[in-house]
Amino acid sequence: MSTVTISAAEVNKLRQQTGAGMMDCRKALAESNGDFEGAIDYLRKKGQKVAANRSDREAKEGVVIAKANADNTYGIVICLSSETDFVAKNQEFVDFAQQVADIALNTKATTIDDLKAAKMDNVTVGERLMEMVAKIGEKIDVSRFEQVHAAAVVPYIHSGYRIGVLVGMNQAANEGIIASGKDVAMQIAAMNPMAVDAESVAPETIAREKAIAIEQIMAEGKPADMAEKIAAGKLNKFFKESTLLPQAFVKDNSKTVADYLGSVSKGLTVVSFKRLSVG
């Protein structure tokens, strides 16, 4: 047995990360001479079900919950992850995800750490997560968390909690705005655009796409000046296919998303969106 002194803080840290018992964590740290990763390995070798974020315990399943407040000016979307779809489809797990989402919405937490520190009954969300890990025996965590503030925010959950979308719009919510927001959210769920429009695409992404296009064109034997012009056309096609507003509207291919929104209300547009998916 090692003579290394193990502090209560170290034991608690290992317990919080793995969900193992206090005495098991203390023994694991002692056996590994205080090495944190070694202690995790010790627990695993002893058959402990731990929640440590390791490559052999990836949480690729789970559920996504999207919600908005009563006046549709603020919304949140979270992904509560699990290791298996068996757990993800369990109603207790889905109900727990709904509760965490309600806390995120009501507290207006801005980060995952803030959300985990928020109160859930008489404990924190983080502590309740660890209780779920101990009970279910899988790694469970809030893996993604996003918020949108806008004149109107419309939430949408697609495909059995597999995808969640928030759409932020520039006009105050009413029945028509919310209905159009749902339509656009379904578009985002299906087409997964990278940004609202060309102006919203990161400059480095544009530069990379242009460089790829020019390299492809010049490989075909085209001169550099012609390659620049052709690349510009390829970029426009890229924006049309990969950003939201110029995409063909899935419910009516004769319109773009921008055209559809304009037909609902003059000047109506999307100012931001968030899309989370399981996996």
mmCIF file of C-alpha atoms in Angstrom:
data_model
loop_
_atom_site.group_PDB
_atom_site.id
_atom_site.type_symbol
_atom_site.label_atom_id
_atom_site.label_comp_id
_atom_site.label_asym_id
_atom_site.label_seq_id
_atom_site.Cartn_x
_atom_site.Cartn_y
_atom_site.Cartn_z
ATOM 1 C CA MET A 1 0.000 0.000 0.000
ATOM 2 C CA SER A 2 1.303 3.459 -0.903
ATOM 3 C CA THR A 3 2.225 5.966 1.813
ATOM 4 C CA VAL A 4 1.181 8.886 -0.425
ATOM 5 C CA THR A 5 -1.196 11.227 1.405
ATOM 6 C CA ILE A 6 -4.588 11.363 -0.304
ATOM 7 C CA SER A 7 -6.608 14.509 0.336
ATOM 8 C CA ALA A 8 -10.365 14.629 0.719
ATOM 9 C CA ALA A 9 -10.495 17.009 -2.264
ATOM 10 C CA GLU A 10 -8.761 14.437 -4.486
ATOM 11 C CA VAL A 11 -11.131 11.717 -3.339
ATOM 12 C CA ASN A 12 -14.134 13.941 -3.991
ATOM 13 C CA LYS A 13 -12.841 14.880 -7.445
ATOM 14 C CA LEU A 14 -12.478 11.215 -8.389
ATOM 15 C CA ARG A 15 -15.909 10.454 -6.945
ATOM 16 C CA GLN A 16 -17.502 13.320 -8.900
ATOM 17 C CA GLN A 17 -15.893 12.169 -12.144
ATOM 18 C CA THR A 18 -16.477 8.445 -11.792
ATOM 19 C CA GLY A 19 -19.532 8.023 -9.579
ATOM 20 C CA ALA A 20 -17.689 5.373 -7.540
ATOM 21 C CA GLY A 21 -18.049 5.221 -3.741
ATOM 22 C CA MET A 22 -15.959 7.383 -1.430
ATOM 23 C CA MET A 23 -13.975 4.491 0.067
ATOM 24 C CA ASP A 24 -13.438 2.908 -3.345
ATOM 25 C CA CYS A 25 -12.069 6.219 -4.644
ATOM 26 C CA ARG A 26 -9.723 6.613 -1.682
ATOM 27 C CA LYS A 27 -8.389 3.072 -2.135
ATOM 28 C CA ALA A 28 -7.984 3.571 -5.893
ATOM 29 C CA LEU A 29 -5.920 6.740 -5.364
ATOM 30 C CA ALA A 30 -3.821 5.050 -2.711
ATOM 31 C CA GLU A 31 -3.166 2.007 -4.900
ATOM 32 C CA SER A 32 -2.138 4.261 -7.813
ATOM 33 C CA ASN A 33 0.125 6.493 -5.681
ATOM 34 C CA GLY A 34 -2.187 9.454 -6.165
ATOM 35 C CA ASP A 35 -2.206 9.240 -9.970
ATOM 36 C CA PHE A 36 -5.688 10.277 -11.112
ATOM 37 C CA GLU A 37 -5.757 8.361 -14.414
ATOM 38 C CA GLY A 38 -4.230 5.347 -12.688
ATOM 39 C CA ALA A 39 -6.998 5.476 -10.100
ATOM 40 C CA ILE A 40 -9.622 5.460 -12.847
ATOM 41 C CA ASP A 41 -7.928 2.420 -14.395
ATOM 42 C CA TYR A 42 -7.847 0.722 -10.974
ATOM 43 C CA LEU A 43 -11.597 1.246 -10.556
ATOM 44 C CA ARG A 44 -12.289 -0.102 -14.019
ATOM 45 C CA LYS A 45 -10.097 -3.155 -13.439
ATOM 46 C CA LYS A 46 -12.023 -3.840 -10.241
ATOM 47 C CA GLY A 47 -15.256 -3.814 -12.231
ATOM 48 C CA GLN A 48 -16.488 -0.408 -11.079
ATOM 49 C CA LYS A 49 -18.827 1.336 -13.486
ATOM 50 C CA VAL A 50 -17.273 4.770 -13.801
ATOM 51 C CA ALA A 51 -18.405 7.950 -15.526
ATOM 52 C CA ALA A 52 -14.942 9.105 -16.574
ATOM 53 C CA ASN A 53 -14.784 10.648 -20.036
ATOM 54 C CA ARG A 54 -12.564 8.081 -21.730
ATOM 55 C CA SER A 55 -12.278 6.941 -25.334
ATOM 56 C CA ASP A 56 -13.657 3.490 -24.497
ATOM 57 C CA ARG A 57 -16.752 4.958 -22.840
ATOM 58 C CA GLU A 58 -17.975 7.487 -25.365
ATOM 59 C CA ALA A 59 -21.481 8.790 -24.779
ATOM 60 C CA LYS A 60 -22.778 8.777 -28.350
ATOM 61 C CA GLU A 61 -26.455 8.314 -27.546
ATOM 62 C CA GLY A 62 -28.895 10.456 -25.597
ATOM 63 C CA VAL A 63 -31.677 12.968 -26.139
ATOM 64 C CA VAL A 64 -31.892 16.593 -27.238
ATOM 65 C CA ILE A 65 -34.435 18.936 -25.647
ATOM 66 C CA ALA A 66 -35.304 22.413 -26.986
ATOM 67 C CA LYS A 67 -37.544 24.828 -25.075
ATOM 68 C CA ALA A 68 -38.532 28.521 -25.171
ATOM 69 C CA ASN A 69 -39.907 30.800 -22.459
ATOM 70 C CA ALA A 70 -43.540 31.903 -22.286
ATOM 71 C CA ASP A 71 -43.161 34.957 -24.540
ATOM 72 C CA ASN A 72 -40.816 33.202 -26.989
ATOM 73 C CA THR A 73 -37.961 35.671 -26.547
ATOM 74 C CA TYR A 74 -35.434 33.215 -25.120
ATOM 75 C CA GLY A 75 -34.750 29.548 -25.707
ATOM 76 C CA ILE A 76 -32.354 26.785 -24.753
ATOM 77 C CA VAL A 77 -31.355 23.489 -26.304
ATOM 78 C CA ILE A 78 -29.428 20.793 -24.431
ATOM 79 C CA CYS A 79 -28.069 17.360 -25.257
ATOM 80 C CA LEU A 80 -28.132 14.903 -22.367
ATOM 81 C CA SER A 81 -25.862 12.087 -23.506
ATOM 82 C CA SER A 82 -25.718 8.414 -22.616
ATOM 83 C CA GLU A 83 -23.710 5.445 -23.827
ATOM 84 C CA THR A 84 -26.578 3.374 -25.234
ATOM 85 C CA ASP A 85 -29.873 4.000 -26.965
ATOM 86 C CA PHE A 86 -31.484 1.601 -24.480
ATOM 87 C CA VAL A 87 -30.918 4.206 -21.751
ATOM 88 C CA ALA A 88 -31.756 7.125 -24.056
ATOM 89 C CA LYS A 89 -35.170 5.628 -24.840
ATOM 90 C CA ASN A 90 -35.989 5.067 -21.170
ATOM 91 C CA GLN A 91 -38.797 7.409 -20.063
ATOM 92 C CA GLU A 92 -37.055 8.166 -16.765
ATOM 93 C CA PHE A 93 -34.008 9.388 -18.705
ATOM 94 C CA VAL A 94 -36.163 11.533 -21.026
ATOM 95 C CA ASP A 95 -38.044 12.989 -18.046
ATOM 96 C CA PHE A 96 -34.747 13.811 -16.348
ATOM 97 C CA ALA A 97 -33.539 15.578 -19.518
ATOM 98 C CA GLN A 98 -36.768 17.606 -19.562
ATOM 99 C CA GLN A 99 -36.190 18.653 -15.954
ATOM 100 C CA VAL A 100 -32.613 19.726 -16.685
ATOM 101 C CA ALA A 101 -33.844 21.697 -19.697
ATOM 102 C CA ASP A 102 -36.472 23.444 -17.546
ATOM 103 C CA ILE A 103 -33.764 24.435 -15.059
ATOM 104 C CA ALA A 104 -31.573 25.736 -17.896
ATOM 105 C CA LEU A 105 -34.477 27.788 -19.206
ATOM 106 C CA ASN A 106 -35.608 29.163 -15.836
ATOM 107 C CA THR A 107 -32.150 29.999 -14.471
ATOM 108 C CA LYS A 108 -30.846 31.376 -17.791
ATOM 109 C CA ALA A 109 -27.560 29.586 -17.185
ATOM 110 C CA THR A 110 -25.006 30.492 -19.849
ATOM 111 C CA THR A 111 -22.558 27.568 -19.605
ATOM 112 C CA ILE A 112 -22.690 23.857 -18.839
ATOM 113 C CA ASP A 113 -20.810 24.515 -15.597
ATOM 114 C CA ASP A 114 -23.417 27.112 -14.571
ATOM 115 C CA LEU A 115 -26.186 24.654 -15.373
ATOM 116 C CA LYS A 116 -24.560 21.856 -13.360
ATOM 117 C CA ALA A 117 -24.197 24.223 -10.390
ATOM 118 C CA ALA A 118 -27.908 25.144 -10.490
ATOM 119 C CA LYS A 119 -30.218 23.691 -7.865
ATOM 120 C CA MET A 120 -32.378 20.670 -8.654
ATOM 121 C CA ASP A 121 -34.597 19.989 -5.663
ATOM 122 C CA ASN A 122 -32.167 20.043 -2.711
ATOM 123 C CA VAL A 123 -29.001 19.152 -4.674
ATOM 124 C CA THR A 124 -27.266 20.499 -7.769
ATOM 125 C CA VAL A 125 -27.826 19.314 -11.327
ATOM 126 C CA GLY A 126 -24.260 17.991 -11.314
ATOM 127 C CA GLU A 127 -24.890 15.936 -8.194
ATOM 128 C CA ARG A 128 -28.121 14.572 -9.631
ATOM 129 C CA LEU A 129 -26.219 13.594 -12.791
ATOM 130 C CA MET A 130 -23.795 11.574 -10.681
ATOM 131 C CA GLU A 131 -26.736 9.914 -8.931
ATOM 132 C CA MET A 132 -28.095 8.918 -12.338
ATOM 133 C CA VAL A 133 -24.685 7.516 -13.307
ATOM 134 C CA ALA A 134 -24.549 5.421 -10.141
ATOM 135 C CA LYS A 135 -28.116 4.226 -10.646
ATOM 136 C CA ILE A 136 -27.953 3.427 -14.365
ATOM 137 C CA GLY A 137 -24.295 2.410 -14.639
ATOM 138 C CA GLU A 138 -23.521 4.439 -17.757
ATOM 139 C CA LYS A 139 -21.712 7.674 -18.423
ATOM 140 C CA ILE A 140 -24.406 10.386 -18.491
ATOM 141 C CA ASP A 141 -23.656 14.058 -18.973
ATOM 142 C CA VAL A 142 -24.863 17.369 -20.371
ATOM 143 C CA SER A 143 -22.643 17.306 -23.448
ATOM 144 C CA ARG A 144 -23.973 20.370 -25.305
ATOM 145 C CA PHE A 145 -25.882 23.467 -24.243
ATOM 146 C CA GLU A 146 -26.860 26.471 -26.373
ATOM 147 C CA GLN A 147 -29.125 29.518 -25.970
ATOM 148 C CA VAL A 148 -30.775 32.027 -28.302
ATOM 149 C CA HIS A 149 -32.163 35.479 -27.481
ATOM 150 C CA ALA A 150 -34.277 37.170 -30.190
ATOM 151 C CA ALA A 151 -37.534 39.024 -30.865
ATOM 152 C CA ALA A 152 -39.034 35.565 -31.412
ATOM 153 C CA VAL A 153 -37.426 32.238 -30.524
ATOM 154 C CA VAL A 154 -39.028 29.038 -31.787
ATOM 155 C CA PRO A 155 -37.939 25.600 -30.453
ATOM 156 C CA TYR A 156 -38.309 22.331 -32.345
ATOM 157 C CA ILE A 157 -37.511 18.704 -31.465
ATOM 158 C CA HIS A 158 -37.146 16.239 -34.323
ATOM 159 C CA SER A 159 -36.977 12.480 -34.749
ATOM 160 C CA GLY A 160 -37.593 11.121 -31.250
ATOM 161 C CA TYR A 161 -35.386 13.631 -29.423
ATOM 162 C CA ARG A 162 -32.463 13.017 -31.813
ATOM 163 C CA ILE A 163 -32.245 16.625 -33.075
ATOM 164 C CA GLY A 164 -33.171 19.913 -31.393
ATOM 165 C CA VAL A 165 -33.335 23.333 -33.054
ATOM 166 C CA LEU A 166 -33.759 26.919 -31.861
ATOM 167 C CA VAL A 167 -34.652 29.570 -34.435
ATOM 168 C CA GLY A 168 -34.218 33.249 -33.574
ATOM 169 C CA MET A 169 -36.291 35.658 -35.683
ATOM 170 C CA ASN A 170 -36.343 39.449 -35.993
ATOM 171 C CA GLN A 171 -40.063 40.045 -35.392
ATOM 172 C CA ALA A 172 -42.091 39.495 -32.230
ATOM 173 C CA ALA A 173 -43.845 36.175 -31.826
ATOM 174 C CA ASN A 174 -47.397 35.677 -33.007
ATOM 175 C CA GLU A 175 -49.177 32.650 -34.421
ATOM 176 C CA GLY A 176 -47.857 33.181 -37.946
ATOM 177 C CA ILE A 177 -44.282 33.894 -36.855
ATOM 178 C CA ILE A 178 -44.190 30.792 -34.659
ATOM 179 C CA ALA A 179 -45.633 28.612 -37.442
ATOM 180 C CA SER A 180 -43.037 29.881 -39.907
ATOM 181 C CA GLY A 181 -40.332 29.389 -37.289
ATOM 182 C CA LYS A 182 -41.368 25.738 -36.972
ATOM 183 C CA ASP A 183 -41.135 25.353 -40.750
ATOM 184 C CA VAL A 184 -37.658 26.859 -40.786
ATOM 185 C CA ALA A 185 -36.602 24.746 -37.806
ATOM 186 C CA MET A 186 -37.637 21.614 -39.710
ATOM 187 C CA GLN A 187 -35.544 22.857 -42.637
ATOM 188 C CA ILE A 188 -32.553 23.305 -40.329
ATOM 189 C CA ALA A 189 -33.057 19.845 -38.811
ATOM 190 C CA ALA A 190 -33.179 18.225 -42.255
ATOM 191 C CA MET A 191 -30.571 20.256 -44.170
ATOM 192 C CA ASN A 192 -28.130 21.174 -41.381
ATOM 193 C CA PRO A 193 -26.982 24.547 -42.790
ATOM 194 C CA MET A 194 -23.684 25.887 -41.458
ATOM 195 C CA ALA A 195 -24.845 29.497 -41.054
ATOM 196 C CA VAL A 196 -27.761 31.895 -41.627
ATOM 197 C CA ASP A 197 -26.314 33.362 -44.843
ATOM 198 C CA ALA A 198 -23.009 34.032 -46.623
ATOM 199 C CA GLU A 199 -22.233 36.986 -44.331
ATOM 200 C CA SER A 200 -22.460 34.656 -41.332
ATOM 201 C CA VAL A 201 -19.896 32.148 -42.626
ATOM 202 C CA ALA A 202 -16.498 32.353 -40.929
ATOM 203 C CA PRO A 203 -13.837 34.005 -43.160
ATOM 204 C CA GLU A 204 -11.502 31.040 -42.716
ATOM 205 C CA THR A 205 -14.212 28.702 -44.044
ATOM 206 C CA ILE A 206 -14.721 30.892 -47.089
ATOM 207 C CA ALA A 207 -10.959 31.038 -47.693
ATOM 208 C CA ARG A 208 -10.677 27.260 -47.414
ATOM 209 C CA GLU A 209 -13.581 26.622 -49.807
ATOM 210 C CA LYS A 210 -12.142 29.093 -52.326
ATOM 211 C CA ALA A 211 -8.673 27.557 -52.137
ATOM 212 C CA ILE A 212 -10.098 24.079 -52.705
ATOM 213 C CA ALA A 213 -12.131 25.301 -55.682
ATOM 214 C CA ILE A 214 -9.142 27.057 -57.277
ATOM 215 C CA GLU A 215 -6.932 23.997 -56.809
ATOM 216 C CA GLN A 216 -9.543 21.763 -58.436
ATOM 217 C CA ILE A 217 -10.031 24.144 -61.369
ATOM 218 C CA MET A 218 -6.307 24.610 -62.016
ATOM 219 C CA ALA A 219 -5.824 20.847 -61.859
ATOM 220 C CA GLU A 220 -8.167 20.714 -64.859
ATOM 221 C CA GLY A 221 -5.701 22.922 -66.760
ATOM 222 C CA LYS A 222 -7.554 26.240 -66.463
ATOM 223 C CA PRO A 223 -5.403 29.425 -66.183
ATOM 224 C CA ALA A 224 -5.229 31.248 -62.829
ATOM 225 C CA ASP A 225 -7.379 34.243 -63.876
ATOM 226 C CA MET A 226 -10.131 31.968 -65.142
ATOM 227 C CA ALA A 227 -9.830 29.823 -62.030
ATOM 228 C CA GLU A 228 -10.585 32.878 -59.863
ATOM 229 C CA LYS A 229 -13.802 33.594 -61.769
ATOM 230 C CA ILE A 230 -14.952 29.983 -61.775
ATOM 231 C CA ALA A 231 -14.139 29.690 -58.073
ATOM 232 C CA ALA A 232 -16.386 32.680 -57.361
ATOM 233 C CA GLY A 233 -19.264 30.821 -59.009
ATOM 234 C CA LYS A 234 -18.496 27.697 -56.994
ATOM 235 C CA LEU A 235 -18.516 29.777 -53.809
ATOM 236 C CA ASN A 236 -21.941 31.176 -54.649
ATOM 237 C CA LYS A 237 -23.207 27.625 -55.157
ATOM 238 C CA PHE A 238 -21.632 26.635 -51.850
ATOM 239 C CA PHE A 239 -23.434 29.470 -50.033
ATOM 240 C CA LYS A 240 -26.738 28.582 -51.697
ATOM 241 C CA GLU A 241 -26.499 24.959 -50.612
ATOM 242 C CA SER A 242 -24.811 25.371 -47.229
ATOM 243 C CA THR A 243 -26.423 28.447 -45.668
ATOM 244 C CA LEU A 244 -30.035 28.727 -44.554
ATOM 245 C CA LEU A 245 -31.684 31.736 -46.196
ATOM 246 C CA PRO A 246 -30.715 31.008 -49.840
ATOM 247 C CA GLN A 247 -31.538 27.290 -49.580
ATOM 248 C CA ALA A 248 -34.509 25.939 -51.513
ATOM 249 C CA PHE A 249 -37.415 25.775 -49.065
ATOM 250 C CA VAL A 250 -38.130 22.083 -48.419
ATOM 251 C CA LYS A 251 -41.915 22.576 -48.432
ATOM 252 C CA ASP A 252 -41.868 24.490 -51.738
ATOM 253 C CA ASN A 253 -38.768 24.187 -53.918
ATOM 254 C CA SER A 254 -39.863 27.139 -56.037
ATOM 255 C CA LYS A 255 -38.971 29.438 -53.105
ATOM 256 C CA THR A 256 -35.883 30.044 -51.048
ATOM 257 C CA VAL A 257 -36.192 30.119 -47.265
ATOM 258 C CA ALA A 258 -35.766 33.906 -47.466
ATOM 259 C CA ASP A 259 -38.619 34.131 -49.998
ATOM 260 C CA TYR A 260 -40.865 32.028 -47.777
ATOM 261 C CA LEU A 261 -40.220 34.180 -44.706
ATOM 262 C CA GLY A 262 -40.884 37.340 -46.717
ATOM 263 C CA SER A 263 -44.245 35.910 -47.800
ATOM 264 C CA VAL A 264 -45.215 35.393 -44.147
ATOM 265 C CA SER A 265 -44.348 38.935 -43.042
ATOM 266 C CA LYS A 266 -42.494 41.708 -44.836
ATOM 267 C CA GLY A 267 -38.895 41.899 -43.647
ATOM 268 C CA LEU A 268 -39.132 38.695 -41.591
ATOM 269 C CA THR A 269 -35.832 36.845 -41.373
ATOM 270 C CA VAL A 270 -33.740 34.547 -39.210
ATOM 271 C CA VAL A 271 -31.097 36.285 -37.104
ATOM 272 C CA SER A 272 -29.603 33.156 -35.516
ATOM 273 C CA PHE A 273 -30.170 29.461 -34.985
ATOM 274 C CA LYS A 274 -28.756 26.568 -33.009
ATOM 275 C CA ARG A 275 -28.953 22.907 -34.003
ATOM 276 C CA LEU A 276 -27.878 20.042 -31.752
ATOM 277 C CA SER A 277 -27.995 16.365 -32.613
ATOM 278 C CA VAL A 278 -27.253 13.153 -30.770
ATOM 279 C CA GLY A 279 -23.927 11.513 -31.592
#
